[in-house]
Short mmCIF file of C-alpha atoms in Angstrom, two decimals:
data_model
loop_
_atom_site.label_atom_id
_atom_site.label_comp_id
_atom_site.label_asym_id
_atom_site.label_seq_id
_atom_site.Cartn_x
_atom_site.Cartn_y
_atom_site.Cartn_z
CA MET A 1 -77.04 66.45 -186.92
CA SER A 2 -78.15 70.30 -187.46
CA GLN A 3 -78.34 71.22 -191.47
CA LYS A 4 -75.27 72.89 -191.40
CA GLN A 5 -73.47 69.99 -190.12
CA MET A 6 -74.97 67.70 -192.71
CA LYS A 7 -73.88 70.06 -195.26
CA GLU A 8 -70.34 70.56 -194.00
CA ALA A 9 -70.11 66.63 -193.65
CA PHE A 10 -71.66 66.75 -197.22
CA VAL A 11 -68.35 68.39 -198.56
CA SER A 12 -65.61 67.10 -196.62
CA ASN A 13 -63.55 63.82 -196.54
CA HIS A 14 -63.08 63.32 -200.50
CA ASN A 15 -60.43 61.91 -201.78
CA GLY A 16 -60.84 62.96 -205.24
CA THR A 17 -60.89 61.19 -209.26
CA SER A 18 -57.65 60.92 -210.93
CA VAL A 19 -55.26 62.99 -213.35
CA LEU A 20 -56.92 62.32 -216.23
CA GLU A 21 -60.60 63.05 -215.87
CA VAL A 22 -59.67 66.99 -214.53
CA THR A 23 -57.76 66.75 -217.91
CA GLN A 24 -60.75 65.20 -219.88
CA GLY A 25 -63.30 67.42 -218.37
CA LEU A 26 -60.97 70.63 -218.83
CA CYS A 27 -60.48 70.02 -223.10
CA LEU A 28 -64.18 70.15 -223.30
CA PRO A 29 -64.96 73.80 -222.99
CA ALA A 30 -62.42 74.07 -225.72
CA LEU A 31 -64.06 71.64 -228.31
CA CYS A 32 -67.22 73.31 -227.24
CA ILE A 33 -65.94 76.75 -228.14
CA VAL A 34 -64.61 76.16 -231.49
CA CYS A 35 -68.11 73.98 -232.26
CA ARG A 36 -69.71 77.55 -231.26
CA GLY A 37 -67.90 79.40 -233.59
CA LEU A 38 -68.23 77.01 -236.79
CA LEU A 39 -71.57 77.28 -236.26
CA ILE A 40 -71.35 81.04 -235.93
CA ILE A 41 -69.63 81.07 -239.76
CA LEU A 42 -71.95 78.82 -241.14
CA SER A 43 -75.10 80.71 -239.47
CA GLN A 44 -73.21 84.24 -240.78
CA HIS A 45 -73.14 82.64 -244.37
CA LEU A 46 -76.39 80.95 -244.73
CA CYS A 47 -78.47 83.89 -243.14
CA SER A 48 -78.18 87.33 -241.89
CA SER A 49 -76.89 88.72 -238.82
CA HIS A 50 -77.89 87.72 -235.51
CA THR A 51 -79.77 89.54 -232.27
CA TRP A 52 -78.49 89.83 -228.92
CA ARG A 53 -80.92 87.19 -227.90
CA THR A 54 -79.98 84.45 -230.26
CA ARG A 55 -76.30 85.44 -229.87
CA PHE A 56 -76.70 84.87 -226.12
CA PHE A 57 -78.80 81.71 -226.40
CA ILE A 58 -76.23 79.91 -228.70
CA ASP A 59 -73.06 80.92 -225.82
CA PHE A 60 -75.38 79.67 -222.98
CA VAL A 61 -76.59 76.20 -225.06
CA PHE A 62 -72.38 75.98 -226.19
CA LEU A 63 -70.42 76.74 -223.02
CA ILE A 64 -72.67 77.08 -220.73
CA ILE A 65 -74.89 73.52 -220.10
CA PRO A 66 -72.38 71.46 -221.58
CA LEU A 67 -70.38 72.03 -218.27
CA VAL A 68 -72.87 71.83 -215.92
CA ALA A 69 -73.86 68.72 -217.74
CA THR A 70 -70.34 67.25 -217.35
CA LEU A 71 -69.90 68.43 -213.29
CA THR A 72 -73.01 66.68 -213.28
CA ILE A 73 -74.85 64.18 -214.77
CA LEU A 74 -72.89 63.21 -217.80
CA SER A 75 -69.67 62.92 -215.30
CA SER A 76 -68.98 59.47 -215.99
CA PHE A 77 -70.02 60.26 -219.67
CA VAL A 78 -67.16 62.58 -220.87
CA LEU A 79 -65.18 60.75 -223.50
CA LEU A 80 -68.76 60.83 -225.41
CA GLU A 81 -69.24 63.76 -225.25
CA HIS A 82 -65.92 64.80 -226.51
CA LEU A 83 -66.79 62.17 -228.98
CA ALA A 84 -70.63 63.65 -229.99
CA VAL A 85 -68.68 67.35 -229.72
CA ILE A 86 -65.98 65.95 -232.17
CA ILE A 87 -68.66 64.72 -234.68
CA CYS A 88 -70.62 67.98 -234.71
CA GLY A 89 -67.71 70.22 -235.14
CA ALA A 90 -66.64 67.83 -237.43
CA GLY A 91 -69.91 67.60 -239.53
CA LEU A 92 -70.64 71.86 -239.13
CA PHE A 93 -66.39 72.17 -240.42
CA TYR A 94 -67.86 69.95 -243.54
CA GLN A 95 -70.87 72.21 -244.43
CA ILE A 96 -68.24 75.27 -244.46
CA TYR A 97 -65.95 73.55 -246.72
CA CYS A 98 -68.53 72.51 -248.86
CA ARG A 99 -69.55 76.25 -249.22
CA ARG A 100 -66.08 77.89 -248.90
CA THR A 101 -66.43 81.08 -250.66
CA CYS A 102 -62.11 81.26 -250.53
CA ALA A 103 -60.14 81.30 -254.09
CA ARG A 104 -60.84 77.68 -255.41
CA MET A 105 -57.20 75.59 -255.14
CA PRO A 106 -55.53 72.08 -253.80
CA VAL A 107 -55.72 71.50 -250.23
CA GLN A 108 -51.86 71.52 -249.68
CA LYS A 109 -51.63 75.12 -251.93
CA MET A 110 -54.49 76.20 -249.74
CA LEU A 111 -52.95 75.11 -245.79
CA GLU A 112 -50.09 76.78 -247.49
CA LYS A 113 -51.26 80.67 -248.01
CA PHE A 114 -53.68 80.13 -244.89
CA LEU A 115 -50.50 79.54 -242.84
CA LYS A 116 -49.03 82.74 -243.92
CA ILE A 117 -52.18 84.92 -243.40
CA SER A 118 -51.44 87.74 -240.63
CA ILE A 119 -53.01 88.02 -237.32
CA GLU A 120 -54.74 91.10 -236.12
CA SER A 121 -55.93 91.29 -232.30
CA GLU A 122 -55.59 93.50 -229.60
CA TYR A 123 -55.51 90.46 -227.12
CA ILE A 124 -54.75 86.95 -227.34
CA PRO A 125 -58.25 85.10 -227.81
CA ALA A 126 -57.09 82.19 -226.31
CA ILE A 127 -56.55 84.04 -222.67
CA SER A 128 -59.23 85.32 -222.00
CA CYS A 129 -61.05 82.03 -223.08
CA PHE A 130 -59.39 80.36 -220.32
CA ARG A 131 -60.50 82.86 -217.38
CA VAL A 132 -63.68 82.31 -218.84
CA ILE A 133 -63.41 78.92 -218.70
CA ASN A 134 -62.10 78.45 -215.35
CA SER A 135 -65.18 81.23 -213.85
CA THR A 136 -67.48 79.34 -215.15
CA PHE A 137 -66.54 75.65 -214.15
CA THR A 138 -66.20 77.75 -210.43
CA ALA A 139 -69.49 78.90 -210.39
CA ILE A 140 -70.96 76.04 -211.55
CA ALA A 141 -69.24 73.74 -209.06
CA ILE A 142 -69.71 75.85 -205.79
CA LEU A 143 -73.47 75.18 -206.09
CA ALA A 144 -73.39 71.93 -208.00
CA VAL A 145 -71.30 70.11 -205.37
CA ASP A 146 -74.15 70.48 -202.93
CA PHE A 147 -76.69 69.06 -204.75
CA PRO A 148 -75.93 64.76 -204.36
CA LEU A 149 -76.12 64.63 -207.94
CA PHE A 150 -72.85 66.41 -208.38
CA PRO A 151 -69.87 63.31 -208.04
CA ARG A 152 -68.27 63.52 -204.78
CA ARG A 153 -64.88 63.17 -206.34
CA PHE A 154 -65.43 66.19 -208.07
CA ALA A 155 -65.62 67.56 -204.61
CA LYS A 156 -62.80 69.25 -203.04
CA THR A 157 -60.00 66.60 -201.18
CA GLU A 158 -59.67 66.36 -197.61
CA LEU A 159 -55.50 66.17 -197.66
CA TYR A 160 -54.34 64.23 -200.92
CA GLY A 161 -55.32 63.28 -204.41
CA THR A 162 -57.21 66.02 -207.09
CA GLY A 163 -60.45 66.87 -207.08
CA ALA A 164 -61.69 68.56 -209.83
CA MET A 165 -63.13 71.77 -207.57
CA ASP A 166 -59.07 71.73 -206.62
CA PHE A 167 -58.33 72.72 -209.94
CA GLY A 168 -60.69 76.04 -209.47
CA VAL A 169 -57.94 78.25 -207.23
CA GLY A 170 -54.89 77.64 -208.86
CA GLY A 171 -56.45 78.01 -212.10
CA PHE A 172 -58.05 81.57 -211.53
CA ILE A 173 -54.26 82.57 -209.71
CA PHE A 174 -52.30 81.78 -213.13
CA GLY A 175 -55.17 82.22 -215.31
CA THR A 176 -55.23 86.10 -213.48
CA ALA A 177 -50.99 86.16 -213.27
CA MET A 178 -51.44 85.77 -217.25
CA VAL A 179 -52.57 89.51 -217.65
CA CYS A 180 -51.42 90.94 -214.58
CA PRO A 181 -49.85 94.17 -215.12
CA GLU A 182 -46.51 93.50 -215.09
CA VAL A 183 -46.75 91.23 -217.87
CA ARG A 184 -49.11 93.45 -219.91
CA LYS A 185 -45.73 95.91 -219.43
CA LYS A 186 -48.03 98.81 -217.51
CA TYR A 187 -44.93 99.55 -216.43
CA THR A 188 -40.84 101.20 -217.28
CA GLU A 189 -37.73 100.41 -215.60
CA GLU A 190 -38.05 104.22 -213.76
CA SER A 191 -41.74 103.80 -212.56
CA ARG A 192 -41.54 99.77 -211.38
CA PHE A 193 -42.35 101.47 -207.50
CA TYR A 194 -44.87 103.47 -208.34
CA TYR A 195 -46.65 100.67 -210.16
CA LEU A 196 -46.00 98.54 -207.12
CA THR A 197 -47.87 101.76 -204.82
CA LYS A 198 -50.70 101.19 -207.30
CA SER A 199 -50.52 96.74 -207.03
CA LEU A 200 -51.05 97.29 -203.38
CA TYR A 201 -53.63 100.56 -203.41
CA SER A 202 -55.74 97.96 -205.67
CA VAL A 203 -55.87 95.03 -203.14
CA TRP A 204 -58.03 97.16 -201.21
CA PRO A 205 -60.82 96.02 -202.59
CA LEU A 206 -59.91 92.06 -201.66
CA VAL A 207 -59.75 93.03 -198.86
CA PHE A 208 -63.37 94.25 -198.36
CA LEU A 209 -64.28 91.19 -199.70
CA GLY A 210 -62.33 89.05 -197.33
CA ILE A 211 -63.85 91.30 -194.36
CA GLY A 212 -67.58 91.23 -195.90
CA ARG A 213 -67.24 87.49 -195.78
CA LEU A 214 -66.01 86.38 -193.26
CA VAL A 215 -68.24 88.72 -191.61
CA ILE A 216 -71.48 87.41 -193.16
CA ILE A 217 -70.48 83.70 -193.37
CA LYS A 218 -70.33 83.55 -189.56
CA ALA A 219 -73.30 86.26 -188.77
CA ILE A 220 -75.41 84.08 -190.85
CA GLY A 221 -74.26 80.21 -189.99
CA TYR A 222 -73.53 79.59 -193.30
CA GLN A 223 -71.41 75.78 -193.74
CA GLU A 224 -67.66 76.23 -193.96
CA HIS A 225 -64.94 73.29 -194.66
CA LEU A 226 -62.76 74.05 -192.21
CA THR A 227 -59.84 72.31 -193.76
CA GLU A 228 -59.89 74.56 -196.90
CA TYR A 229 -58.14 77.67 -195.27
CA GLY A 230 -59.40 77.93 -191.80
CA VAL A 231 -61.20 79.99 -190.07
CA HIS A 232 -61.33 82.93 -190.53
CA TRP A 233 -59.00 83.24 -194.15
CA ASN A 234 -60.28 82.72 -197.11
CA PHE A 235 -59.38 83.31 -200.83
CA PHE A 236 -59.62 86.93 -200.83
CA PHE A 237 -57.65 86.68 -198.49
CA THR A 238 -54.69 84.06 -200.60
CA LEU A 239 -55.42 86.63 -203.37
CA ILE A 240 -54.52 89.34 -200.96
CA VAL A 241 -51.35 87.91 -200.16
CA VAL A 242 -50.11 86.78 -204.22
CA LYS A 243 -50.91 89.77 -205.12
CA LEU A 244 -48.59 91.85 -202.83
CA ILE A 245 -46.06 88.58 -202.78
CA THR A 246 -45.24 88.28 -206.31
CA SER A 247 -45.77 92.50 -207.03
CA LEU A 248 -42.26 92.33 -204.99
CA LEU A 249 -40.42 89.57 -206.56
CA LEU A 250 -41.27 91.09 -210.06
CA ILE A 251 -39.48 94.57 -209.13
CA ILE A 252 -36.50 92.44 -207.53
CA PHE A 253 -36.78 89.89 -210.45
CA PRO A 254 -36.97 90.42 -214.18
CA LEU A 255 -40.04 89.05 -215.82
CA ASN A 256 -38.12 86.48 -218.12
CA LYS A 257 -36.49 84.92 -215.00
CA SER A 258 -40.37 84.22 -213.39
CA TRP A 259 -39.66 80.67 -214.12
CA ILE A 260 -36.58 80.24 -212.03
CA VAL A 261 -38.14 82.05 -209.07
CA ALA A 262 -41.53 79.42 -209.47
CA ILE A 263 -39.11 76.89 -209.16
CA SER A 264 -37.27 77.75 -205.73
CA ILE A 265 -40.15 78.83 -204.27
CA ILE A 266 -42.02 75.21 -204.49
CA VAL A 267 -38.68 73.96 -204.42
CA LEU A 268 -37.70 75.28 -201.53
CA TYR A 269 -41.31 74.55 -200.10
CA GLN A 270 -41.26 71.22 -200.84
CA LEU A 271 -38.27 70.57 -198.44
CA ALA A 272 -39.67 72.78 -195.88
CA LEU A 273 -42.63 70.17 -195.88
CA ASP A 274 -40.34 67.04 -196.11
CA PHE A 275 -37.62 68.14 -193.43
CA THR A 276 -39.20 70.24 -191.20
CA PRO A 277 -42.47 70.18 -188.80
CA LEU A 278 -44.00 72.82 -191.15
CA LYS A 279 -45.79 69.85 -192.37
CA ARG A 280 -47.14 69.20 -189.02
CA LEU A 281 -47.79 71.96 -188.21
CA ILE A 282 -50.52 72.33 -191.54
CA LEU A 283 -51.94 68.89 -190.42
CA TYR A 284 -52.12 68.80 -186.18
CA GLY A 285 -51.43 72.79 -185.37
CA THR A 286 -48.80 73.59 -183.10
CA ASP A 287 -49.43 71.40 -180.28
CA GLY A 288 -49.46 68.45 -182.54
CA SER A 289 -53.51 67.76 -181.32
CA GLY A 290 -55.27 69.56 -184.91
CA THR A 291 -55.48 72.79 -182.39
CA ARG A 292 -57.49 76.01 -183.49
CA ILE A 293 -56.50 78.19 -180.99
CA GLY A 294 -54.63 81.24 -181.99
CA LEU A 295 -54.48 82.91 -185.46
CA LEU A 296 -51.90 81.31 -187.05
CA ASN A 297 -53.62 77.48 -185.56
CA ALA A 298 -57.21 78.39 -186.39
CA ASN A 299 -55.72 79.47 -190.19
CA ARG A 300 -52.82 77.57 -190.56
CA GLU A 301 -54.09 75.91 -194.39
CA GLY A 302 -54.66 78.97 -195.34
CA ILE A 303 -52.00 81.34 -194.39
CA ILE A 304 -48.64 78.24 -195.41
CA SER A 305 -50.38 77.43 -199.11
CA THR A 306 -49.97 80.68 -200.18
CA LEU A 307 -46.26 79.78 -200.91
CA GLY A 308 -47.74 77.50 -203.14
CA TYR A 309 -49.99 79.67 -204.87
CA VAL A 310 -46.94 82.31 -205.15
CA ALA A 311 -45.18 79.30 -207.30
CA ILE A 312 -48.53 79.10 -209.27
CA HIS A 313 -48.76 82.85 -209.85
CA MET A 314 -45.16 83.32 -211.27
CA ALA A 315 -45.33 80.69 -213.24
CA GLY A 316 -48.97 82.39 -214.40
CA VAL A 317 -46.11 85.27 -215.37
CA GLN A 318 -44.04 83.83 -217.88
CA THR A 319 -46.33 81.46 -219.47
CA GLY A 320 -47.96 85.10 -219.79
CA SER A 321 -45.13 86.88 -221.31
CA TYR A 322 -44.76 83.90 -223.84
CA MET A 323 -47.98 84.31 -225.19
CA LEU A 324 -47.34 87.89 -225.54
CA LYS A 325 -44.58 87.89 -227.91
CA LYS A 326 -45.07 89.58 -231.10
CA ARG A 327 -46.44 86.93 -233.50
CA SER A 328 -47.95 88.15 -236.67
CA HIS A 329 -48.64 84.54 -238.47
CA VAL A 330 -50.66 81.65 -238.55
CA LYS A 331 -48.21 79.18 -238.21
CA ASP A 332 -45.60 81.37 -235.31
CA TRP A 333 -48.62 80.52 -233.24
CA ILE A 334 -48.89 76.24 -233.93
CA LYS A 335 -45.38 76.30 -232.89
CA ALA A 336 -46.94 78.83 -229.70
CA ALA A 337 -49.02 76.07 -229.13
CA HIS A 338 -46.98 73.33 -229.70
CA CYS A 339 -44.29 74.41 -227.48
CA ILE A 340 -47.10 74.71 -224.52
CA LEU A 341 -48.49 71.39 -225.31
CA LEU A 342 -44.76 70.20 -224.75
CA THR A 343 -43.82 71.81 -222.10
CA ALA A 344 -47.60 70.33 -220.38
CA ILE A 345 -46.66 66.89 -221.31
CA SER A 346 -43.48 67.39 -219.61
CA LEU A 347 -44.89 68.71 -217.02
CA PHE A 348 -47.18 65.20 -215.86
CA ILE A 349 -44.44 63.08 -217.02
CA SER A 350 -42.59 65.62 -213.80
CA LEU A 351 -45.78 65.43 -211.55
CA TYR A 352 -45.96 61.62 -212.06
CA ILE A 353 -42.59 61.09 -211.30
CA VAL A 354 -42.63 63.54 -208.20
CA GLN A 355 -45.75 61.41 -206.72
CA VAL A 356 -44.16 58.42 -206.90
CA ASN A 357 -41.10 59.78 -204.83
CA VAL A 358 -42.10 62.58 -203.18
CA GLU A 359 -45.37 63.17 -202.31
CA VAL A 360 -48.58 63.72 -204.29
CA VAL A 361 -50.71 66.17 -205.01
CA SER A 362 -52.34 67.79 -201.39
CA ARG A 363 -54.40 71.33 -202.66
CA ARG A 364 -54.76 71.28 -198.32
CA MET A 365 -50.63 72.08 -198.03
CA ALA A 366 -50.43 73.79 -201.87
CA ASN A 367 -47.27 71.75 -202.59
CA LEU A 368 -44.62 70.61 -205.17
CA ALA A 369 -46.98 68.22 -206.91
CA PHE A 370 -50.39 70.56 -206.12
CA CYS A 371 -48.23 72.92 -207.78
CA ILE A 372 -47.41 71.61 -210.62
CA TRP A 373 -50.33 69.50 -211.37
CA ILE A 374 -52.24 73.29 -211.49
CA VAL A 375 -49.56 74.41 -213.71
CA ALA A 376 -49.49 71.52 -216.47
CA SER A 377 -53.37 71.11 -216.52
CA SER A 378 -53.70 75.09 -216.83
CA LEU A 379 -51.02 74.12 -219.85
CA ILE A 380 -52.81 71.64 -221.68
CA LEU A 381 -56.16 74.11 -221.56
CA LEU A 382 -54.53 76.98 -223.07
CA SER A 383 -52.55 74.94 -225.93
CA SER A 384 -56.32 73.66 -226.45
CA LEU A 385 -57.59 76.64 -227.04
CA LEU A 386 -55.22 77.72 -228.75
CA LEU A 387 -55.19 75.00 -231.39
CA GLY A 388 -59.42 75.66 -231.27
CA ASP A 389 -58.93 79.13 -232.04
CA ILE A 390 -56.52 78.16 -235.39
CA ILE A 391 -59.40 75.59 -236.48
CA LEU A 392 -61.73 78.60 -235.92
CA SER A 393 -59.19 81.00 -238.18
CA PHE A 394 -59.30 78.33 -240.97
CA ALA A 395 -62.86 78.23 -241.30
CA LYS A 396 -62.72 82.19 -241.34
CA PHE A 397 -60.12 81.92 -244.06
CA LEU A 398 -62.47 79.62 -246.02
CA ILE A 399 -65.77 82.13 -245.55
CA LYS A 400 -64.25 85.23 -245.90
CA GLU A 401 -66.14 88.24 -244.00
CA ALA A 402 -67.04 85.17 -241.23
CA VAL A 403 -66.86 86.89 -237.66
CA VAL A 404 -66.97 85.07 -234.34
CA PRO A 405 -66.24 86.95 -231.69
CA CYS A 406 -63.18 86.86 -229.02
CA SER A 407 -61.42 85.34 -232.00
CA TRP A 408 -57.97 86.22 -234.23
CA LYS A 409 -59.14 88.92 -237.00
CA LEU A 410 -57.93 87.59 -240.11
CA ILE A 411 -56.06 90.19 -241.94
CA HIS A 412 -55.80 88.54 -246.16
CA SER A 413 -52.92 91.17 -247.06
CA SER A 414 -49.56 91.23 -246.97
CA VAL A 415 -48.87 94.54 -245.51
CA THR A 416 -47.11 94.90 -241.80
CA ASN A 417 -48.47 97.90 -240.74
CA LYS A 418 -50.02 98.22 -237.66
CA LYS A 419 -52.10 100.91 -238.46
CA HIS A 420 -53.03 100.23 -241.77
CA LEU A 421 -54.06 96.26 -240.80
CA GLU A 422 -56.24 97.96 -238.51
CA SER A 423 -58.15 100.21 -241.31
CA LEU A 424 -58.25 96.33 -243.38
CA VAL A 425 -60.75 95.30 -239.81
CA SER A 426 -64.23 96.08 -240.79
CA GLU A 427 -66.69 97.93 -238.52
CA ALA A 428 -68.81 95.27 -238.98
CA GLU A 429 -65.95 93.14 -237.47
CA ARG A 430 -64.73 96.37 -234.93
CA LYS A 431 -69.44 95.94 -233.46
CA GLU A 432 -69.42 92.17 -233.81
CA PRO A 433 -67.38 91.06 -230.52
CA SER A 434 -69.98 92.76 -228.45
CA LEU A 435 -72.80 90.12 -228.95
CA CYS A 436 -70.55 87.33 -226.99
CA LEU A 437 -70.65 85.83 -223.44
CA ILE A 438 -67.30 85.35 -223.14
CA THR A 439 -66.71 88.67 -223.84
CA ALA A 440 -68.70 89.81 -221.24
CA MET A 441 -67.47 87.56 -218.61
CA ASN A 442 -64.27 88.43 -219.23
CA ARG A 443 -64.70 91.82 -218.64
CA ASN A 444 -67.16 92.13 -215.60
CA GLN A 445 -64.99 88.61 -213.96
CA LEU A 446 -65.02 89.94 -210.46
CA ILE A 447 -68.33 90.92 -210.63
CA PHE A 448 -69.38 87.32 -212.10
CA PHE A 449 -67.74 85.55 -209.42
CA LEU A 450 -69.19 87.88 -206.33
CA LEU A 451 -73.02 87.31 -208.00
CA SER A 452 -72.10 83.79 -208.25
CA ASN A 453 -71.31 83.42 -204.55
CA ILE A 454 -74.36 85.42 -203.63
CA THR A 455 -76.60 83.71 -205.64
CA THR A 456 -75.09 80.16 -204.21
CA GLY A 457 -75.46 81.27 -200.54
CA LEU A 458 -79.17 82.81 -201.54
CA ILE A 459 -80.01 78.84 -203.01
CA ASN A 460 -78.76 76.88 -200.36
CA LEU A 461 -80.29 79.46 -197.78
CA LEU A 462 -83.60 78.64 -199.15
CA ILE A 463 -83.58 75.39 -201.07
CA ASP A 464 -82.92 71.83 -199.48
CA THR A 465 -80.01 70.85 -201.72
CA LEU A 466 -79.14 67.42 -199.90
CA HIS A 467 -82.39 66.15 -200.55
CA SER A 468 -83.00 67.71 -203.89
CA SER A 469 -83.85 64.68 -207.11
CA THR A 470 -82.14 65.30 -210.11
CA LEU A 471 -84.29 67.12 -212.37
CA TRP A 472 -85.07 69.40 -209.90
CA ALA A 473 -81.49 69.92 -209.01
CA LEU A 474 -80.51 70.41 -212.88
CA PHE A 475 -82.98 73.08 -213.24
CA VAL A 476 -81.71 75.15 -210.28
CA LEU A 477 -78.24 74.95 -211.81
CA ASN A 478 -79.11 75.82 -215.06
CA LEU A 479 -81.46 78.44 -213.88
CA TYR A 480 -78.80 79.72 -211.99
CA MET A 481 -76.16 80.04 -214.31
CA PHE A 482 -78.60 81.65 -216.96
CA THR A 483 -79.38 84.39 -214.83
CA ASN A 484 -75.80 84.99 -213.53
CA CYS A 485 -74.58 84.99 -217.54
CA LEU A 486 -77.90 87.39 -218.64
CA ILE A 487 -76.54 89.96 -215.77
CA ILE A 488 -73.51 90.18 -216.91
CA TYR A 489 -74.20 90.15 -220.69
CA VAL A 490 -76.48 92.81 -220.63
CA LEU A 491 -73.58 94.94 -218.75
CA HIS A 492 -71.30 94.32 -221.76
CA LEU A 493 -74.09 95.19 -224.14
CA GLN A 494 -74.85 98.76 -222.19
CA ASP A 495 -70.57 98.71 -221.83
CA LYS A 496 -70.46 99.00 -218.18
CA THR A 497 -67.58 97.38 -216.46
CA ILE A 498 -67.69 97.83 -212.34
CA LYS A 499 -64.40 97.85 -211.16
CA PHE A 500 -63.98 100.03 -208.18
CA TRP A 501 -60.41 100.36 -208.42
#
């Protein structure tokens, strides 16, 4: 076989791993974010403020390196990683508690006072962290999958199963839906069609990127996983179609009924898979022999699976609407995290029932089980991030004047006037989030994704990834992530947001 064929075979015909293992891997970044925040709080209390280099180093060590290790050399020791991070976090929290600067009082009264604390934030930090974690995971996986040290069970599945990489696309669409213009209420009832037009216009960069990727891949003969989307289709085209369909749906249906739309679409789609020739078309083409002749046959996986991603997007819209409801106190967010966690558990139970009685998860078809799995996993990650931010808020309550980038700001006052609340936030606290890798990546997420894809392609063209040693692969992966993160970080420090639409 040629080098191209060998690489294609290396990433094909895999059956995935268990739902539990993927869920364990998703929860680890939330624990790392908590540890990183606790370390920042403690170090601020013990010494002077950090330089941007120090803060970048802390962020990279706590946010990137653990994910690289989880997807490579420590893939079989995820629970031990959890234990190590929890012990580290508990030690940091104990040191913060011992050095607390808040008024000394019994623990019960302290918790009661904390629950009544007001929170001020321009956005929900957990949503930003969710999107950044998914982007980071995807960036690491798209390169790591080409090296032998990447477990094959984490690779994208061929037909059925739950591979860790299968979560990436669905998680990206879910995360984007939570912050779409409709959720952020960037329109009024009278201007819906104006924003529909604006939404349609906003997809032109995706059209350009999708076509550009197609042309470049075909021109240089880069390896492809044919059954992922098809011959010509790619993720950018899926994003375009999902954006167009969901923009129309959100004009027709009320925002708070998005969950009904999501359920309706995916149930009807699953019924079509079970009782019409649709499933046979996806798997074997119109002639039943796997033909790739004609536009539909060539791209049948990408085109038809879009229906599943539309359902995931609508579920993300519903979640985003719930998350952006006005909540002014810590106790309100504890209730929200509890509600999201219960919903996730309910969906996992539903997933088990569907896999036993209907059909198992299939990324290739984006079927009912796949959509339930993506939404359930997304909600587990989101609830863990919310709970983590509540823990960080309590640590900041213990050490007054402590600041953690991309985390809630506490208002030690019963005043509810918004302008007064904003005036209470110190100038230092307003400037502090600039030294934050999460904020930087969230700000230029599409550029980070493009940069990761370009550097992945270059590395594959320059290095024989199939025969790389473990140490060499780890060095390349960490250098690749360090370079991409540093570029995005510097753009953020220079107050640059690269956007063409």
